Every structure is written in structure tokens, then in C-alpha cells.
Amino acid sequence: MRNRTAYLFLLPSLVGTAVFVLIPFADVIRRSFFKAVGNTFVGLTNYQDVLENKAFQQAALHTLKFLSICLPLLLALSFGAALLLYHIPTGKALFQTVFLLPMAVPVASLVVFWKIMFHGNGLLNEVLELVHLHGMDWMNTRASFWILVFSYIWKNLGYDVVLWIAALSGIGEEQYEAAKVSGAGNKECFFYITLPQMKSGIVMIGVLSFVNAFRVFREAYLIAGDYPHESIYMLQHLFNNWFTKLDIQKMSAAAVMMAAAVSILLYILEHWNEKQEID
């Protein structure tokens, strides 16, 4: 009876998920094996066309490069900042608020700020001219990639710091006290108490940071449009261009491959996390 009541409460969410997520994605999988016009079954041809597409290869490479640089950098910086804040005796809440302020900045405001700062006639070039240096249109050079990296880290650093502090708060103080009584110093406490108990936190925070990484493409799109500099041409730009061209078959096949890749990655991380907890 209790299980039946629980399922009744879950039913609206299950129906909504099925109607708006599962069924549409099942249709996407079906469309990936057919031509967009004529509904002709083509097997794996759409997948082959996507993998051989130069724009897809370029966008996938840039996306992988962005993630491989941003995620380790964000996790390391946020963990270091969390350790500092965690050991601050007073003013911890104030510093946490300061770190979280970038998350409250609307994307539209951030885009306007980047344009004012990095435009060819922007503030940064004006400052460079004062010291007799030549500026450039930063968002149309390879520097745009690092601007996007900075934007992602700046906007998500506070969020990860709060998550790290929550994970650090789960470690009992008695463990540190017992270690110090036994003669352990701060270095030993960090490597033998703090780090081993952060393994599950690394997986959770890493997954959340991975998901947030896809949101930064909004800024790249709003700043540079459909076809930005090649260094920040990401998968979202490619999907958007295919959507405007109604290239449904390519977009469906690419979406299925991307979903499969993300699912495999999450499965590996979850399996690793469970193994670490057992050990």
C-alpha cells in the first residue's frame, strides 16, 4: 500500500519525463536511422556522414579541448579556495557570498561586459593604447578561447567552492584531533584524512561542473554569433546551424552519439565512485 502511494506521487513526474524527454529522445534515435525527407531507412549512413563531417570534427575537438582544460582547472582552483575558506575563523559567509556573486549575473549582462571589454574598440584596447601597445579584436582571434575559459571559471568557481566546503564539513573534527594527538601535522592530515574522503565529492562536483560547462556556450553564441572564431566553434554552434538548416538527420545522429558518450562517461565515473567507497 505504501509503495502504491509513493508511485501515485511520482506519477506526474514520470508522465512528464516520459512525454517531454523519453519519448522525444526515442524519436530522435529513430530519426537517426532514416532520411529526413522521404522517411527512407539508411542504417548507419547518417552516423558516417556526421563522423566524416569536417565541421563536426572541428567542433568536437574544440569542445573536448575546452572541457579538458576547464574542468581540471576549475576543480583545482575551487578546491584550493574551499580549503582556504574552510579554515578562515571569521567572515566565511561573506567570502562565500563574494564567490557566488558571478552566478547571479545574467548572461545578457555578461555578454555586454565582454563586448565592452574585448571589442576591437573596447576598453582593453583603450588601456593598451595608453601604454603604446597595439590591441586587437580579441573575440576574433585565438585569444577568444581563453576568454571563454576565464568566463566559465569565473562564473562557476563560487558554486564549486560551496560544494567543496559542504564535502569538507562532512569530515569529523575528531579525526583531525586524533591524528594530531598521534603527532601528525597539517600535511599528513591533508594527504591521509582530507584527500581520501574527497573521492566521492570529486565525482559529484566533477559531473556538475561538466554539465555547467555546456552552459558557457550561450556566452560564446551571443558574443560571436553563429560562426565565431574557429577556436570557440563548439558542438552547440554546430547543432544550432544544423537546426536552422533543418538538417534533422545529421543532428539526430550527432545527438545520439553525444548522449551515448556522456552516458558512458557518467557510468564509468559512477562505477569508479562505487569502487572507491567499497575500498
PDB file of C-alpha atoms in Angstrom:
ATOM      1  CA  MET A   1       0.000   0.000   0.000  1.00  0.00           C
ATOM      2  CA  ARG A   2       2.838   2.366   0.900  1.00  0.00           C
ATOM      3  CA  ASN A   3       4.608   1.658  -2.405  1.00  0.00           C
ATOM      4  CA  ARG A   4       1.409   2.317  -4.328  1.00  0.00           C
ATOM      5  CA  THR A   5       1.023   5.698  -2.631  1.00  0.00           C
ATOM      6  CA  ALA A   6       4.631   6.582  -3.449  1.00  0.00           C
ATOM      7  CA  TYR A   7       4.123   5.728  -7.118  1.00  0.00           C
ATOM      8  CA  LEU A   8       0.991   7.888  -7.217  1.00  0.00           C
ATOM      9  CA  PHE A   9       3.008  10.859  -6.019  1.00  0.00           C
ATOM     10  CA  LEU A  10       5.724  10.088  -8.576  1.00  0.00           C
ATOM     11  CA  LEU A  11       3.264   9.563 -11.430  1.00  0.00           C
ATOM     12  CA  PRO A  12       3.038  13.241 -12.569  1.00  0.00           C
ATOM     13  CA  SER A  13       6.831  13.489 -12.739  1.00  0.00           C
ATOM     14  CA  LEU A  14       7.127  10.134 -14.509  1.00  0.00           C
ATOM     15  CA  VAL A  15       4.472  11.102 -17.062  1.00  0.00           C
ATOM     16  CA  GLY A  16       6.116  14.488 -17.654  1.00  0.00           C
ATOM     17  CA  THR A  17       9.548  12.893 -18.075  1.00  0.00           C
ATOM     18  CA  ALA A  18       8.160  10.298 -20.480  1.00  0.00           C
ATOM     19  CA  VAL A  19       6.216  12.817 -22.590  1.00  0.00           C
ATOM     20  CA  PHE A  20       8.824  15.581 -22.751  1.00  0.00           C
ATOM     21  CA  VAL A  21      12.119  13.637 -22.523  1.00  0.00           C
ATOM     22  CA  LEU A  22      11.989   9.863 -23.092  1.00  0.00           C
ATOM     23  CA  ILE A  23       9.514   9.692 -25.979  1.00  0.00           C
ATOM     24  CA  PRO A  24      11.077  12.633 -27.913  1.00  0.00           C
ATOM     25  CA  PHE A  25      14.556  11.153 -27.467  1.00  0.00           C
ATOM     26  CA  ALA A  26      13.298   7.756 -28.640  1.00  0.00           C
ATOM     27  CA  ASP A  27      12.022   9.534 -31.762  1.00  0.00           C
ATOM     28  CA  VAL A  28      15.436  11.161 -32.199  1.00  0.00           C
ATOM     29  CA  ILE A  29      17.050   7.707 -32.111  1.00  0.00           C
ATOM     30  CA  ARG A  30      14.568   6.500 -34.722  1.00  0.00           C
ATOM     31  CA  ARG A  31      15.194   9.532 -36.967  1.00  0.00           C
ATOM     32  CA  SER A  32      18.955   8.968 -36.806  1.00  0.00           C
ATOM     33  CA  PHE A  33      18.485   5.830 -38.954  1.00  0.00           C
ATOM     34  CA  PHE A  34      16.220   7.477 -41.543  1.00  0.00           C
ATOM     35  CA  LYS A  35      16.423  10.239 -44.115  1.00  0.00           C
ATOM     36  CA  ALA A  36      14.782  13.474 -43.008  1.00  0.00           C
ATOM     37  CA  VAL A  37      12.765  13.599 -46.246  1.00  0.00           C
ATOM     38  CA  GLY A  38      11.024  10.505 -47.534  1.00  0.00           C
ATOM     39  CA  ASN A  39      11.431   8.518 -44.329  1.00  0.00           C
ATOM     40  CA  THR A  40      13.806   6.064 -46.027  1.00  0.00           C
ATOM     41  CA  PHE A  41      15.804   3.739 -43.800  1.00  0.00           C
ATOM     42  CA  VAL A  42      19.530   4.382 -44.324  1.00  0.00           C
ATOM     43  CA  GLY A  43      21.083   2.415 -41.458  1.00  0.00           C
ATOM     44  CA  LEU A  44      24.306   3.921 -40.147  1.00  0.00           C
ATOM     45  CA  THR A  45      24.785   6.297 -43.082  1.00  0.00           C
ATOM     46  CA  ASN A  46      23.792   9.354 -41.032  1.00  0.00           C
ATOM     47  CA  TYR A  47      26.341   8.447 -38.368  1.00  0.00           C
ATOM     48  CA  GLN A  48      29.029   8.011 -41.014  1.00  0.00           C
ATOM     49  CA  ASP A  49      28.164  11.391 -42.548  1.00  0.00           C
ATOM     50  CA  VAL A  50      28.450  13.068 -39.143  1.00  0.00           C
ATOM     51  CA  LEU A  51      31.787  11.461 -38.290  1.00  0.00           C
ATOM     52  CA  GLU A  52      33.221  12.420 -41.695  1.00  0.00           C
ATOM     53  CA  ASN A  53      31.885  15.987 -41.451  1.00  0.00           C
ATOM     54  CA  LYS A  54      34.756  18.482 -41.055  1.00  0.00           C
ATOM     55  CA  ALA A  55      32.629  20.915 -39.044  1.00  0.00           C
ATOM     56  CA  PHE A  56      31.688  18.153 -36.595  1.00  0.00           C
ATOM     57  CA  GLN A  57      35.304  17.067 -36.199  1.00  0.00           C
ATOM     58  CA  GLN A  58      36.374  20.647 -35.553  1.00  0.00           C
ATOM     59  CA  ALA A  59      33.543  21.353 -33.095  1.00  0.00           C
ATOM     60  CA  ALA A  60      34.081  18.081 -31.217  1.00  0.00           C
ATOM     61  CA  LEU A  61      37.828  18.732 -30.961  1.00  0.00           C
ATOM     62  CA  HIS A  62      37.309  22.258 -29.628  1.00  0.00           C
ATOM     63  CA  THR A  63      34.688  21.067 -27.155  1.00  0.00           C
ATOM     64  CA  LEU A  64      36.986  18.305 -25.903  1.00  0.00           C
ATOM     65  CA  LYS A  65      39.856  20.780 -25.591  1.00  0.00           C
ATOM     66  CA  PHE A  66      37.667  23.218 -23.665  1.00  0.00           C
ATOM     67  CA  LEU A  67      36.468  20.530 -21.240  1.00  0.00           C
ATOM     68  CA  SER A  68      39.922  19.001 -20.739  1.00  0.00           C
ATOM     69  CA  ILE A  69      41.355  22.407 -19.773  1.00  0.00           C
ATOM     70  CA  CYS A  70      38.452  23.920 -17.856  1.00  0.00           C
ATOM     71  CA  LEU A  71      37.336  21.018 -15.685  1.00  0.00           C
ATOM     72  CA  PRO A  72      40.719  20.195 -14.047  1.00  0.00           C
ATOM     73  CA  LEU A  73      41.483  23.898 -13.673  1.00  0.00           C
ATOM     74  CA  LEU A  74      38.112  24.670 -12.097  1.00  0.00           C
ATOM     75  CA  LEU A  75      38.229  21.688  -9.728  1.00  0.00           C
ATOM     76  CA  ALA A  76      41.763  22.533  -8.586  1.00  0.00           C
ATOM     77  CA  LEU A  77      41.098  26.268  -8.083  1.00  0.00           C
ATOM     78  CA  SER A  78      37.762  25.750  -6.349  1.00  0.00           C
ATOM     79  CA  PHE A  79      39.202  23.068  -4.050  1.00  0.00           C
ATOM     80  CA  GLY A  80      42.099  25.331  -3.088  1.00  0.00           C
ATOM     81  CA  ALA A  81      39.740  28.245  -2.436  1.00  0.00           C
ATOM     82  CA  ALA A  82      37.436  25.987  -0.397  1.00  0.00           C
ATOM     83  CA  LEU A  83      40.333  24.836   1.783  1.00  0.00           C
ATOM     84  CA  LEU A  84      41.289  28.445   2.480  1.00  0.00           C
ATOM     85  CA  LEU A  85      37.719  29.486   3.274  1.00  0.00           C
ATOM     86  CA  TYR A  86      37.087  26.410   5.404  1.00  0.00           C
ATOM     87  CA  HIS A  87      39.929  27.324   7.740  1.00  0.00           C
ATOM     88  CA  ILE A  88      39.067  31.021   7.974  1.00  0.00           C
ATOM     89  CA  PRO A  89      37.764  31.567  11.523  1.00  0.00           C
ATOM     90  CA  THR A  90      35.551  34.578  10.728  1.00  0.00           C
ATOM     91  CA  GLY A  91      33.886  36.071   7.673  1.00  0.00           C
ATOM     92  CA  LYS A  92      33.393  32.716   5.940  1.00  0.00           C
ATOM     93  CA  ALA A  93      29.805  33.538   4.888  1.00  0.00           C
ATOM     94  CA  LEU A  94      30.902  36.883   3.427  1.00  0.00           C
ATOM     95  CA  PHE A  95      33.628  35.307   1.286  1.00  0.00           C
ATOM     96  CA  GLN A  96      31.226  32.596   0.098  1.00  0.00           C
ATOM     97  CA  THR A  97      28.775  35.293  -0.978  1.00  0.00           C
ATOM     98  CA  VAL A  98      31.531  37.096  -2.895  1.00  0.00           C
ATOM     99  CA  PHE A  99      32.424  33.876  -4.724  1.00  0.00           C
ATOM    100  CA  LEU A 100      28.773  33.235  -5.576  1.00  0.00           C
ATOM    101  CA  LEU A 101      28.071  36.731  -6.945  1.00  0.00           C
ATOM    102  CA  PRO A 102      29.106  35.844 -10.548  1.00  0.00           C
ATOM    103  CA  MET A 103      26.335  33.226 -10.661  1.00  0.00           C
ATOM    104  CA  ALA A 104      23.782  35.992 -10.048  1.00  0.00           C
ATOM    105  CA  VAL A 105      24.986  37.962 -13.077  1.00  0.00           C
ATOM    106  CA  PRO A 106      22.551  37.458 -16.002  1.00  0.00           C
ATOM    107  CA  VAL A 107      24.043  36.082 -19.197  1.00  0.00           C
ATOM    108  CA  ALA A 108      22.901  39.142 -21.167  1.00  0.00           C
ATOM    109  CA  SER A 109      24.771  41.468 -18.785  1.00  0.00           C
ATOM    110  CA  LEU A 110      27.872  39.296 -19.002  1.00  0.00           C
ATOM    111  CA  VAL A 111      27.763  39.380 -22.804  1.00  0.00           C
ATOM    112  CA  VAL A 112      27.526  43.183 -22.794  1.00  0.00           C
ATOM    113  CA  PHE A 113      30.503  43.350 -20.416  1.00  0.00           C
ATOM    114  CA  TRP A 114      32.633  41.057 -22.629  1.00  0.00           C
ATOM    115  CA  LYS A 115      31.792  43.166 -25.682  1.00  0.00           C
ATOM    116  CA  ILE A 116      32.705  46.393 -23.883  1.00  0.00           C
ATOM    117  CA  MET A 117      35.947  44.854 -22.646  1.00  0.00           C
ATOM    118  CA  PHE A 118      37.186  42.801 -25.617  1.00  0.00           C
ATOM    119  CA  HIS A 119      35.731  44.517 -28.706  1.00  0.00           C
ATOM    120  CA  GLY A 120      38.123  45.937 -31.268  1.00  0.00           C
ATOM    121  CA  ASN A 121      37.270  49.390 -29.909  1.00  0.00           C
ATOM    122  CA  GLY A 122      36.769  48.092 -26.383  1.00  0.00           C
ATOM    123  CA  LEU A 123      38.139  49.080 -23.006  1.00  0.00           C
ATOM    124  CA  LEU A 124      41.093  46.681 -23.060  1.00  0.00           C
ATOM    125  CA  ASN A 125      42.419  48.098 -26.327  1.00  0.00           C
ATOM    126  CA  GLU A 126      41.985  51.648 -24.981  1.00  0.00           C
ATOM    127  CA  VAL A 127      44.116  50.729 -21.973  1.00  0.00           C
ATOM    128  CA  LEU A 128      46.766  49.147 -24.213  1.00  0.00           C
ATOM    129  CA  GLU A 129      46.927  52.296 -26.329  1.00  0.00           C
ATOM    130  CA  LEU A 130      47.716  54.319 -23.199  1.00  0.00           C
ATOM    131  CA  VAL A 131      50.927  52.294 -22.801  1.00  0.00           C
ATOM    132  CA  HIS A 132      51.608  52.411 -26.577  1.00  0.00           C
ATOM    133  CA  LEU A 133      50.680  48.790 -27.278  1.00  0.00           C
ATOM    134  CA  HIS A 134      48.590  47.621 -30.223  1.00  0.00           C
ATOM    135  CA  GLY A 135      45.266  45.971 -29.451  1.00  0.00           C
ATOM    136  CA  MET A 136      43.171  43.589 -31.496  1.00  0.00           C
ATOM    137  CA  ASP A 137      39.632  42.347 -31.934  1.00  0.00           C
ATOM    138  CA  TRP A 138      40.072  39.788 -29.164  1.00  0.00           C
ATOM    139  CA  MET A 139      36.934  37.745 -29.857  1.00  0.00           C
ATOM    140  CA  ASN A 140      38.058  37.173 -33.458  1.00  0.00           C
ATOM    141  CA  THR A 141      41.456  35.738 -32.524  1.00  0.00           C
ATOM    142  CA  ARG A 142      42.651  32.634 -30.696  1.00  0.00           C
ATOM    143  CA  ALA A 143      42.528  34.687 -27.514  1.00  0.00           C
ATOM    144  CA  SER A 144      38.738  34.197 -27.604  1.00  0.00           C
ATOM    145  CA  PHE A 145      39.226  30.608 -26.401  1.00  0.00           C
ATOM    146  CA  TRP A 146      40.992  31.755 -23.239  1.00  0.00           C
ATOM    147  CA  ILE A 147      38.392  34.458 -22.700  1.00  0.00           C
ATOM    148  CA  LEU A 148      35.764  31.730 -22.789  1.00  0.00           C
ATOM    149  CA  VAL A 149      37.816  29.611 -20.351  1.00  0.00           C
ATOM    150  CA  PHE A 150      38.080  32.564 -17.974  1.00  0.00           C
ATOM    151  CA  SER A 151      34.340  33.227 -18.299  1.00  0.00           C
ATOM    152  CA  TYR A 152      33.486  29.638 -17.378  1.00  0.00           C
ATOM    153  CA  ILE A 153      35.819  29.515 -14.372  1.00  0.00           C
ATOM    154  CA  TRP A 154      34.812  32.963 -13.121  1.00  0.00           C
ATOM    155  CA  LYS A 155      31.122  32.130 -13.277  1.00  0.00           C
ATOM    156  CA  ASN A 156      31.312  28.628 -11.750  1.00  0.00           C
ATOM    157  CA  LEU A 157      34.113  28.957  -9.205  1.00  0.00           C
ATOM    158  CA  GLY A 158      31.828  30.016  -6.338  1.00  0.00           C
ATOM    159  CA  TYR A 159      29.354  27.216  -6.982  1.00  0.00           C
ATOM    160  CA  ASP A 160      32.087  24.585  -6.761  1.00  0.00           C
ATOM    161  CA  VAL A 161      33.608  26.247  -3.700  1.00  0.00           C
ATOM    162  CA  VAL A 162      30.321  25.871  -1.825  1.00  0.00           C
ATOM    163  CA  LEU A 163      30.107  22.204  -2.843  1.00  0.00           C
ATOM    164  CA  TRP A 164      33.687  21.559  -1.707  1.00  0.00           C
ATOM    165  CA  ILE A 165      33.025  23.255   1.641  1.00  0.00           C
ATOM    166  CA  ALA A 166      29.965  21.037   2.117  1.00  0.00           C
ATOM    167  CA  ALA A 167      32.119  17.973   1.405  1.00  0.00           C
ATOM    168  CA  LEU A 168      34.829  19.182   3.792  1.00  0.00           C
ATOM    169  CA  SER A 169      32.225  19.766   6.502  1.00  0.00           C
ATOM    170  CA  GLY A 170      31.353  16.066   6.366  1.00  0.00           C
ATOM    171  CA  ILE A 171      34.752  15.110   7.760  1.00  0.00           C
ATOM    172  CA  GLY A 172      34.580  14.781  11.519  1.00  0.00           C
ATOM    173  CA  GLU A 173      36.886  17.065  13.502  1.00  0.00           C
ATOM    174  CA  GLU A 174      37.675  14.168  15.825  1.00  0.00           C
ATOM    175  CA  GLN A 175      39.668  12.548  13.006  1.00  0.00           C
ATOM    176  CA  TYR A 176      41.991  15.540  12.803  1.00  0.00           C
ATOM    177  CA  GLU A 177      42.243  15.771  16.580  1.00  0.00           C
ATOM    178  CA  ALA A 178      43.163  12.082  16.864  1.00  0.00           C
ATOM    179  CA  ALA A 179      45.760  12.428  14.108  1.00  0.00           C
ATOM    180  CA  LYS A 180      47.341  15.493  15.722  1.00  0.00           C
ATOM    181  CA  VAL A 181      47.476  13.720  19.085  1.00  0.00           C
ATOM    182  CA  SER A 182      49.428  10.957  17.301  1.00  0.00           C
ATOM    183  CA  GLY A 183      51.905  13.519  16.015  1.00  0.00           C
ATOM    184  CA  ALA A 184      50.536  14.185  12.520  1.00  0.00           C
ATOM    185  CA  GLY A 185      50.986  17.642  11.045  1.00  0.00           C
ATOM    186  CA  ASN A 186      48.828  19.612   8.628  1.00  0.00           C
ATOM    187  CA  LYS A 187      50.464  17.933   5.634  1.00  0.00           C
ATOM    188  CA  GLU A 188      49.756  14.415   6.922  1.00  0.00           C
ATOM    189  CA  CYS A 189      46.173  15.367   7.855  1.00  0.00           C
ATOM    190  CA  PHE A 190      45.608  16.677   4.330  1.00  0.00           C
ATOM    191  CA  PHE A 191      47.004  13.665   2.457  1.00  0.00           C
ATOM    192  CA  TYR A 192      45.746  10.901   4.766  1.00  0.00           C
ATOM    193  CA  ILE A 193      42.420  12.285   6.022  1.00  0.00           C
ATOM    194  CA  THR A 194      41.114  15.079   3.776  1.00  0.00           C
ATOM    195  CA  LEU A 195      42.022  13.822   0.284  1.00  0.00           C
ATOM    196  CA  PRO A 196      40.889  10.185   0.728  1.00  0.00           C
ATOM    197  CA  GLN A 197      37.460  11.356   1.867  1.00  0.00           C
ATOM    198  CA  MET A 198      37.080  13.737  -1.072  1.00  0.00           C
ATOM    199  CA  LYS A 199      36.873  10.941  -3.671  1.00  0.00           C
ATOM    200  CA  SER A 200      33.080  10.814  -3.807  1.00  0.00           C
ATOM    201  CA  GLY A 201      32.966  14.610  -3.755  1.00  0.00           C
ATOM    202  CA  ILE A 202      35.298  14.785  -6.749  1.00  0.00           C
ATOM    203  CA  VAL A 203      32.906  12.654  -8.807  1.00  0.00           C
ATOM    204  CA  MET A 204      29.795  14.626  -7.850  1.00  0.00           C
ATOM    205  CA  ILE A 205      31.382  18.054  -8.278  1.00  0.00           C
ATOM    206  CA  GLY A 206      33.104  16.933 -11.480  1.00  0.00           C
ATOM    207  CA  VAL A 207      29.798  15.810 -13.007  1.00  0.00           C
ATOM    208  CA  LEU A 208      28.061  19.069 -12.028  1.00  0.00           C
ATOM    209  CA  SER A 209      30.964  21.097 -13.433  1.00  0.00           C
ATOM    210  CA  PHE A 210      30.804  19.039 -16.629  1.00  0.00           C
ATOM    211  CA  VAL A 211      27.106  19.849 -17.013  1.00  0.00           C
ATOM    212  CA  ASN A 212      27.707  23.546 -16.298  1.00  0.00           C
ATOM    213  CA  ALA A 213      30.444  23.607 -18.941  1.00  0.00           C
ATOM    214  CA  PHE A 214      27.822  23.277 -21.664  1.00  0.00           C
ATOM    215  CA  ARG A 215      26.095  26.431 -20.446  1.00  0.00           C
ATOM    216  CA  VAL A 216      29.075  28.622 -21.251  1.00  0.00           C
ATOM    217  CA  PHE A 217      28.384  28.182 -24.949  1.00  0.00           C
ATOM    218  CA  ARG A 218      25.491  30.638 -24.573  1.00  0.00           C
ATOM    219  CA  GLU A 219      28.002  33.415 -23.990  1.00  0.00           C
ATOM    220  CA  ALA A 220      30.094  32.336 -26.978  1.00  0.00           C
ATOM    221  CA  TYR A 221      26.992  32.272 -29.182  1.00  0.00           C
ATOM    222  CA  LEU A 222      25.640  35.638 -28.013  1.00  0.00           C
ATOM    223  CA  ILE A 223      29.024  37.335 -28.355  1.00  0.00           C
ATOM    224  CA  ALA A 224      30.214  35.889 -31.667  1.00  0.00           C
ATOM    225  CA  GLY A 225      27.039  34.618 -33.358  1.00  0.00           C
ATOM    226  CA  ASP A 226      26.501  31.504 -35.482  1.00  0.00           C
ATOM    227  CA  TYR A 227      30.043  31.350 -36.831  1.00  0.00           C
ATOM    228  CA  PRO A 228      32.539  32.572 -34.204  1.00  0.00           C
ATOM    229  CA  HIS A 229      36.300  32.291 -34.404  1.00  0.00           C
ATOM    230  CA  GLU A 230      37.229  28.678 -35.078  1.00  0.00           C
ATOM    231  CA  SER A 231      38.841  28.264 -31.625  1.00  0.00           C
ATOM    232  CA  ILE A 232      35.436  28.637 -29.905  1.00  0.00           C
ATOM    233  CA  TYR A 233      33.337  26.876 -32.535  1.00  0.00           C
ATOM    234  CA  MET A 234      31.704  24.269 -30.293  1.00  0.00           C
ATOM    235  CA  LEU A 235      29.169  21.479 -30.717  1.00  0.00           C
ATOM    236  CA  GLN A 236      26.355  23.790 -29.686  1.00  0.00           C
ATOM    237  CA  HIS A 237      27.156  26.112 -32.589  1.00  0.00           C
ATOM    238  CA  LEU A 238      27.156  23.138 -34.945  1.00  0.00           C
ATOM    239  CA  PHE A 239      23.827  21.811 -33.649  1.00  0.00           C
ATOM    240  CA  ASN A 240      22.295  25.275 -33.896  1.00  0.00           C
ATOM    241  CA  ASN A 241      23.456  25.660 -37.511  1.00  0.00           C
ATOM    242  CA  TRP A 242      22.125  22.220 -38.442  1.00  0.00           C
ATOM    243  CA  PHE A 243      18.828  23.069 -36.775  1.00  0.00           C
ATOM    244  CA  THR A 244      18.420  26.325 -38.722  1.00  0.00           C
ATOM    245  CA  LYS A 245      19.189  24.412 -41.926  1.00  0.00           C
ATOM    246  CA  LEU A 246      16.712  21.668 -40.911  1.00  0.00           C
ATOM    247  CA  ASP A 247      19.446  19.054 -41.293  1.00  0.00           C
ATOM    248  CA  ILE A 248      17.495  16.758 -38.964  1.00  0.00           C
ATOM    249  CA  GLN A 249      19.203  13.500 -39.885  1.00  0.00           C
ATOM    250  CA  LYS A 250      22.699  14.740 -39.050  1.00  0.00           C
ATOM    251  CA  MET A 251      21.541  16.488 -35.903  1.00  0.00           C
ATOM    252  CA  SER A 252      19.726  13.345 -34.703  1.00  0.00           C
ATOM    253  CA  ALA A 253      22.726  11.093 -35.279  1.00  0.00           C
ATOM    254  CA  ALA A 254      25.089  13.563 -33.577  1.00  0.00           C
ATOM    255  CA  ALA A 255      22.726  13.946 -30.615  1.00  0.00           C
ATOM    256  CA  VAL A 256      22.552  10.158 -30.150  1.00  0.00           C
ATOM    257  CA  MET A 257      26.344   9.835 -30.277  1.00  0.00           C
ATOM    258  CA  MET A 258      26.783  12.689 -27.832  1.00  0.00           C
ATOM    259  CA  ALA A 259      24.213  11.231 -25.425  1.00  0.00           C
ATOM    260  CA  ALA A 260      25.913   7.817 -25.644  1.00  0.00           C
ATOM    261  CA  ALA A 261      29.347   9.330 -24.967  1.00  0.00           C
ATOM    262  CA  VAL A 262      28.095  11.295 -21.947  1.00  0.00           C
ATOM    263  CA  SER A 263      26.220   8.254 -20.600  1.00  0.00           C
ATOM    264  CA  ILE A 264      29.322   6.062 -20.880  1.00  0.00           C
ATOM    265  CA  LEU A 265      31.419   8.707 -19.132  1.00  0.00           C
ATOM    266  CA  LEU A 266      28.912   9.065 -16.294  1.00  0.00           C
ATOM    267  CA  TYR A 267      28.694   5.278 -15.945  1.00  0.00           C
ATOM    268  CA  ILE A 268      32.485   4.998 -15.676  1.00  0.00           C
ATOM    269  CA  LEU A 269      32.597   7.768 -13.057  1.00  0.00           C
ATOM    270  CA  GLU A 270      29.770   6.187 -11.062  1.00  0.00           C
ATOM    271  CA  HIS A 271      31.418   2.761 -11.208  1.00  0.00           C
ATOM    272  CA  TRP A 272      34.728   4.289 -10.082  1.00  0.00           C
ATOM    273  CA  ASN A 273      32.959   6.127  -7.251  1.00  0.00           C
ATOM    274  CA  GLU A 274      31.284   2.944  -6.013  1.00  0.00           C
ATOM    275  CA  LYS A 275      34.606   1.093  -6.147  1.00  0.00           C
ATOM    276  CA  GLN A 276      36.295   3.822  -4.106  1.00  0.00           C
ATOM    277  CA  GLU A 277      33.547   3.730  -1.482  1.00  0.00           C
ATOM    278  CA  ILE A 278      33.907  -0.061  -1.137  1.00  0.00           C
ATOM    279  CA  ASP A 279      37.699   0.240  -0.811  1.00  0.00           C
TER     280      ASP A 279
END
